[in-house]
Tab-separated table of C-alpha atoms in Angstrom:
chain	number	residue	atom	x	y	z
A	435	ASP	CA	19.971	-20.347	-1.910
A	436	GLN	CA	19.127	-19.495	-5.538
A	437	GLN	CA	15.668	-17.921	-5.456
A	438	VAL	CA	15.660	-17.218	-9.215
A	439	LYS	CA	16.957	-19.864	-11.566
A	440	GLN	CA	17.688	-19.811	-15.253
A	441	ASN	CA	18.628	-23.429	-15.905
A	442	SER	CA	19.742	-22.994	-19.504
A	443	PRO	CA	23.106	-21.222	-19.687
A	444	SER	CA	22.799	-20.859	-23.475
A	445	LEU	CA	20.328	-21.060	-26.321
A	446	SER	CA	20.920	-21.027	-30.077
A	447	VAL	CA	18.103	-20.046	-32.446
A	448	GLN	CA	17.834	-19.415	-36.151
A	449	GLU	CA	16.911	-15.939	-37.350
A	450	GLY	CA	13.145	-15.556	-37.783
A	451	ARG	CA	12.254	-18.363	-35.404
A	452	ILE	CA	10.927	-18.108	-31.853
A	453	SER	CA	13.291	-17.803	-28.872
A	454	ILE	CA	11.945	-19.023	-25.555
A	455	LEU	CA	13.893	-18.234	-22.389
A	456	ASN	CA	12.791	-19.778	-19.129
A	457	CYS	CA	13.039	-18.781	-15.495
A	458	ASP	CA	11.920	-20.492	-12.264
A	459	TYR	CA	11.592	-18.974	-8.835
A	460	THR	CA	11.044	-20.289	-5.328
A	461	ASN	CA	9.977	-17.303	-3.249
A	462	SER	CA	6.200	-16.920	-3.025
A	463	MET	CA	6.656	-13.319	-1.936
A	464	PHE	CA	7.832	-12.270	-5.423
A	465	ASP	CA	5.158	-10.163	-7.008
A	466	TYR	CA	6.963	-8.424	-9.884
A	467	PHE	CA	9.212	-9.882	-12.530
A	468	LEU	CA	11.436	-8.284	-15.121
A	469	TRP	CA	13.595	-9.314	-18.048
A	470	TYR	CA	16.791	-7.511	-18.905
A	471	LYS	CA	19.175	-7.896	-21.864
A	472	LYS	CA	22.871	-7.387	-21.385
A	473	TYR	CA	25.807	-6.924	-23.751
A	474	PRO	CA	29.379	-7.340	-22.546
A	475	ALA	CA	30.796	-4.319	-20.704
A	476	GLU	CA	27.402	-2.600	-20.622
A	477	GLY	CA	24.664	-2.315	-18.040
A	478	PRO	CA	21.495	-4.404	-18.337
A	479	THR	CA	18.779	-2.950	-20.591
A	480	PHE	CA	15.161	-3.297	-19.482
A	481	LEU	CA	12.974	-5.333	-21.852
A	482	ILE	CA	9.645	-6.149	-20.312
A	483	SER	CA	8.057	-6.788	-16.959
A	484	ILE	CA	4.979	-8.451	-15.522
A	485	SER	CA	3.067	-8.118	-12.296
A	486	SER	CA	1.957	-11.234	-10.434
A	487	ILE	CA	-1.683	-10.275	-10.988
A	488	LYS	CA	-1.223	-10.906	-14.720
A	489	ASP	CA	-0.272	-14.011	-16.673
A	490	LYS	CA	0.894	-12.363	-19.866
A	491	ASN	CA	2.362	-9.123	-21.052
A	492	GLU	CA	3.324	-8.151	-24.593
A	493	ASP	CA	5.516	-5.489	-26.039
A	494	GLY	CA	6.245	-5.725	-29.728
A	495	ARG	CA	8.263	-8.877	-30.414
A	496	PHE	CA	8.586	-9.659	-26.672
A	497	THR	CA	5.995	-11.500	-24.622
A	498	VAL	CA	6.391	-12.624	-21.027
A	499	PHE	CA	4.247	-15.424	-19.583
A	500	LEU	CA	3.822	-16.011	-15.864
A	501	ASN	CA	2.613	-19.262	-14.349
A	502	LYS	CA	2.256	-18.555	-10.633
A	503	SER	CA	1.237	-22.065	-9.656
A	504	ALA	CA	4.378	-23.476	-11.250
A	505	LYS	CA	6.478	-20.478	-10.154
A	506	HIS	CA	7.702	-20.204	-13.722
A	507	LEU	CA	7.989	-17.443	-16.256
A	508	SER	CA	9.164	-17.362	-19.818
A	509	LEU	CA	10.180	-14.757	-22.359
A	510	HIS	CA	9.200	-15.298	-25.984
A	511	ILE	CA	10.934	-13.357	-28.735
A	512	VAL	CA	9.216	-13.565	-32.134
A	513	PRO	CA	10.718	-13.290	-34.664
A	514	SER	CA	14.287	-13.578	-33.386
A	515	GLN	CA	16.844	-11.299	-34.943
A	516	PRO	CA	20.696	-11.411	-34.884
A	517	GLY	CA	20.667	-8.203	-32.867
A	518	ASP	CA	18.866	-10.076	-30.089
A	519	SER	CA	22.039	-12.047	-29.389
A	520	ALA	CA	22.953	-11.141	-25.771
A	521	VAL	CA	22.687	-12.468	-22.240
A	522	TYR	CA	19.155	-12.367	-20.880
A	523	PHE	CA	18.508	-12.028	-17.165
A	524	CYS	CA	15.294	-12.771	-15.335
A	525	ALA	CA	14.821	-10.698	-12.143
A	526	ALA	CA	12.215	-10.746	-9.374
A	527	ARG	CA	11.148	-8.339	-6.672
A	528	ALA	CA	9.432	-9.312	-3.438
A	529	SER	CA	6.410	-7.594	-2.062
A	530	GLY	CA	7.706	-4.887	0.284
A	531	GLY	CA	11.204	-5.279	-1.096
A	532	TYR	CA	11.287	-1.860	-2.681
A	533	ASN	CA	13.798	-2.014	-5.490
A	534	LYS	CA	15.803	-5.027	-4.420
A	535	LEU	CA	15.980	-7.241	-7.484
A	536	ILE	CA	17.008	-10.884	-7.295
A	537	PHE	CA	18.574	-11.959	-10.572
A	538	GLY	CA	18.927	-15.312	-12.229
A	539	ALA	CA	22.299	-16.422	-13.623
A	540	GLY	CA	21.393	-15.417	-17.150
A	541	THR	CA	20.921	-17.222	-20.471
A	542	ARG	CA	23.153	-16.436	-23.427
A	543	LEU	CA	21.039	-16.242	-26.580
A	544	ALA	CA	22.705	-16.586	-29.966
A	545	VAL	CA	20.593	-15.870	-33.032
A	546	HIS	CA	22.251	-16.997	-36.203
A	547	PRO	CA	21.304	-16.224	-39.796
B	583	LYS	CA	16.449	12.320	-21.113
B	584	ALA	CA	20.033	11.401	-20.274
B	585	GLY	CA	20.472	7.902	-18.865
B	586	VAL	CA	22.213	6.752	-15.734
B	587	THR	CA	25.856	7.745	-15.677
B	588	GLN	CA	28.606	6.124	-13.675
B	589	THR	CA	32.142	7.322	-13.072
B	590	PRO	CA	34.827	6.195	-13.427
B	591	ARG	CA	34.199	3.466	-16.004
B	592	TYR	CA	37.367	1.592	-15.182
B	593	LEU	CA	39.416	1.479	-12.019
B	594	ILE	CA	42.489	-0.448	-10.885
B	595	LYS	CA	43.352	-0.625	-7.204
B	596	THR	CA	45.550	-2.729	-4.956
B	597	ARG	CA	44.557	-4.819	-1.979
B	598	GLY	CA	43.956	-2.808	1.168
B	599	GLN	CA	43.092	0.405	-0.596
B	600	GLN	CA	39.652	1.977	-0.645
B	601	VAL	CA	37.608	3.146	-3.595
B	602	THR	CA	34.638	5.430	-4.223
B	603	LEU	CA	32.315	5.014	-7.166
B	604	SER	CA	29.798	7.582	-8.335
B	605	CYS	CA	26.340	7.330	-9.897
B	606	SER	CA	24.114	10.057	-11.349
B	607	PRO	CA	20.528	8.843	-11.832
B	608	ILE	CA	18.078	9.763	-14.526
B	609	SER	CA	16.680	13.202	-13.910
B	610	GLY	CA	13.663	13.023	-11.584
B	611	HIS	CA	14.533	9.576	-10.243
B	612	ARG	CA	14.820	9.421	-6.481
B	613	SER	CA	15.869	5.817	-5.987
B	614	VAL	CA	19.370	4.559	-6.649
B	615	SER	CA	20.370	0.889	-6.227
B	616	TRP	CA	23.786	-0.697	-6.483
B	617	TYR	CA	24.613	-4.173	-7.721
B	618	GLN	CA	27.774	-6.220	-8.040
B	619	GLN	CA	28.331	-8.541	-10.977
B	620	THR	CA	30.974	-11.283	-10.860
B	621	PRO	CA	31.387	-14.420	-12.961
B	622	GLY	CA	30.926	-16.639	-9.911
B	623	GLN	CA	28.008	-14.978	-8.102
B	624	GLY	CA	26.212	-13.193	-10.936
B	625	LEU	CA	24.304	-9.989	-10.279
B	626	GLN	CA	23.852	-9.311	-6.556
B	627	PHE	CA	22.074	-6.465	-4.821
B	628	LEU	CA	24.207	-4.311	-2.602
B	629	PHE	CA	21.865	-1.590	-1.309
B	630	GLU	CA	19.235	0.984	-2.292
B	631	TYR	CA	18.931	4.633	-1.398
B	632	PHE	CA	15.778	6.691	-1.618
B	633	SER	CA	15.599	10.344	-0.647
B	634	GLU	CA	19.041	10.163	0.997
B	635	THR	CA	18.042	7.167	3.175
B	636	GLN	CA	19.174	3.564	2.798
B	637	ARG	CA	15.966	1.568	2.640
B	638	ASN	CA	17.247	-1.849	1.666
B	639	LYS	CA	20.514	-3.738	2.006
B	640	GLY	CA	21.905	-6.950	0.574
B	641	ASN	CA	24.214	-9.491	2.223
B	642	PHE	CA	27.574	-7.745	1.908
B	643	PRO	CA	30.106	-6.994	4.589
B	644	GLY	CA	30.291	-3.556	6.221
B	645	ARG	CA	33.275	-2.662	4.010
B	646	PHE	CA	30.659	-1.814	1.391
B	647	SER	CA	28.840	1.421	2.119
B	648	GLY	CA	27.015	4.099	0.256
B	649	ARG	CA	25.264	7.387	0.504
B	650	GLN	CA	22.908	9.552	-1.476
B	651	PHE	CA	22.942	13.294	-1.809
B	652	SER	CA	20.049	15.742	-1.952
B	653	ASN	CA	20.243	15.820	-5.788
B	654	SER	CA	19.811	12.011	-5.790
B	655	ARG	CA	23.397	11.359	-6.917
B	656	SER	CA	24.886	8.427	-5.054
B	657	GLU	CA	28.303	7.182	-4.128
B	658	MET	CA	29.445	3.738	-3.159
B	659	ASN	CA	32.548	3.132	-1.096
B	660	VAL	CA	34.521	-0.058	-0.587
B	661	SER	CA	37.199	-0.002	2.081
B	662	THR	CA	40.112	-2.421	2.618
B	663	LEU	CA	39.795	-3.897	-0.860
B	664	GLU	CA	40.176	-7.593	-1.392
B	665	LEU	CA	40.922	-9.531	-4.595
B	666	GLY	CA	37.396	-10.849	-4.591
B	667	ASP	CA	35.980	-7.347	-4.851
B	668	SER	CA	37.070	-7.282	-8.501
B	669	ALA	CA	33.739	-6.941	-10.326
B	670	LEU	CA	31.472	-4.824	-12.452
B	671	TYR	CA	29.585	-2.467	-10.175
B	672	LEU	CA	26.261	-1.351	-11.560
B	673	CYS	CA	24.036	1.460	-10.506
B	674	ALA	CA	20.302	1.565	-11.308
B	675	SER	CA	17.786	4.328	-10.866
B	676	SER	CA	14.035	4.467	-10.679
B	677	GLY	CA	11.235	6.708	-9.520
B	678	GLY	CA	11.102	4.697	-6.287
B	679	GLY	CA	7.582	3.312	-6.566
B	680	THR	CA	6.915	-0.430	-6.213
B	681	SER	CA	6.179	-0.934	-9.909
B	682	ASP	CA	8.769	1.469	-11.243
B	683	THR	CA	11.326	0.014	-13.604
B	684	GLN	CA	14.999	0.225	-12.709
B	685	TYR	CA	17.280	1.542	-15.400
B	686	PHE	CA	20.959	0.615	-15.256
B	687	GLY	CA	24.079	2.571	-15.950
B	688	PRO	CA	27.005	1.161	-17.909
B	689	GLY	CA	28.881	0.126	-14.770
B	690	THR	CA	32.295	0.621	-13.246
B	691	ARG	CA	34.799	-2.143	-13.832
B	692	LEU	CA	36.908	-2.462	-10.669
B	693	THR	CA	40.074	-4.554	-10.734
B	694	VAL	CA	41.852	-5.246	-7.451
B	695	LEU	CA	45.479	-6.381	-7.787
């Protein structure tokens, strides 16, 4: 049972434009969400997070939006840069779940000049 | 601050053998979590240790075990290796609080022949 879903395996965006990565979840007990970026043969790198009490969080070029009623979150990258090309994972943590993260399958982002 | 370190980075074993992987968390972090990444199953939570106690466990067989030492360093052991255990094993550390971010190490690539 996939509790966290990233339905787009890949996304191609032109440099300078906006990249929007989407994530859906099914478990109502999730109260904390994170986005990680991963390059091949490396561990995931933390990007940004959001608590379920918020609907938006910004950090530089990265903004995460949370729509609790739709059980949907998205990561916006503006402007996109070639160095952003990587696999992006959405992760969720349940209330009382300590540090157990449930990951989506990932979306491969390619930013081309 | 030094990041999360994992040793060894690469390992080749044969079926039936056992293996021990090591993780040193970021200084001051008391929580260490382990994840398995495979092409078919994605990133899956194995277990978490906090102050030398396992406080959360994923859905993996008993062949997968771990421990944490008083200096927060952690080891993961897999006994009676199977071909399907070939994966990237990732360790993540955090302060242990419910909103603390987990920071990942580079991983150990295990190949079972």
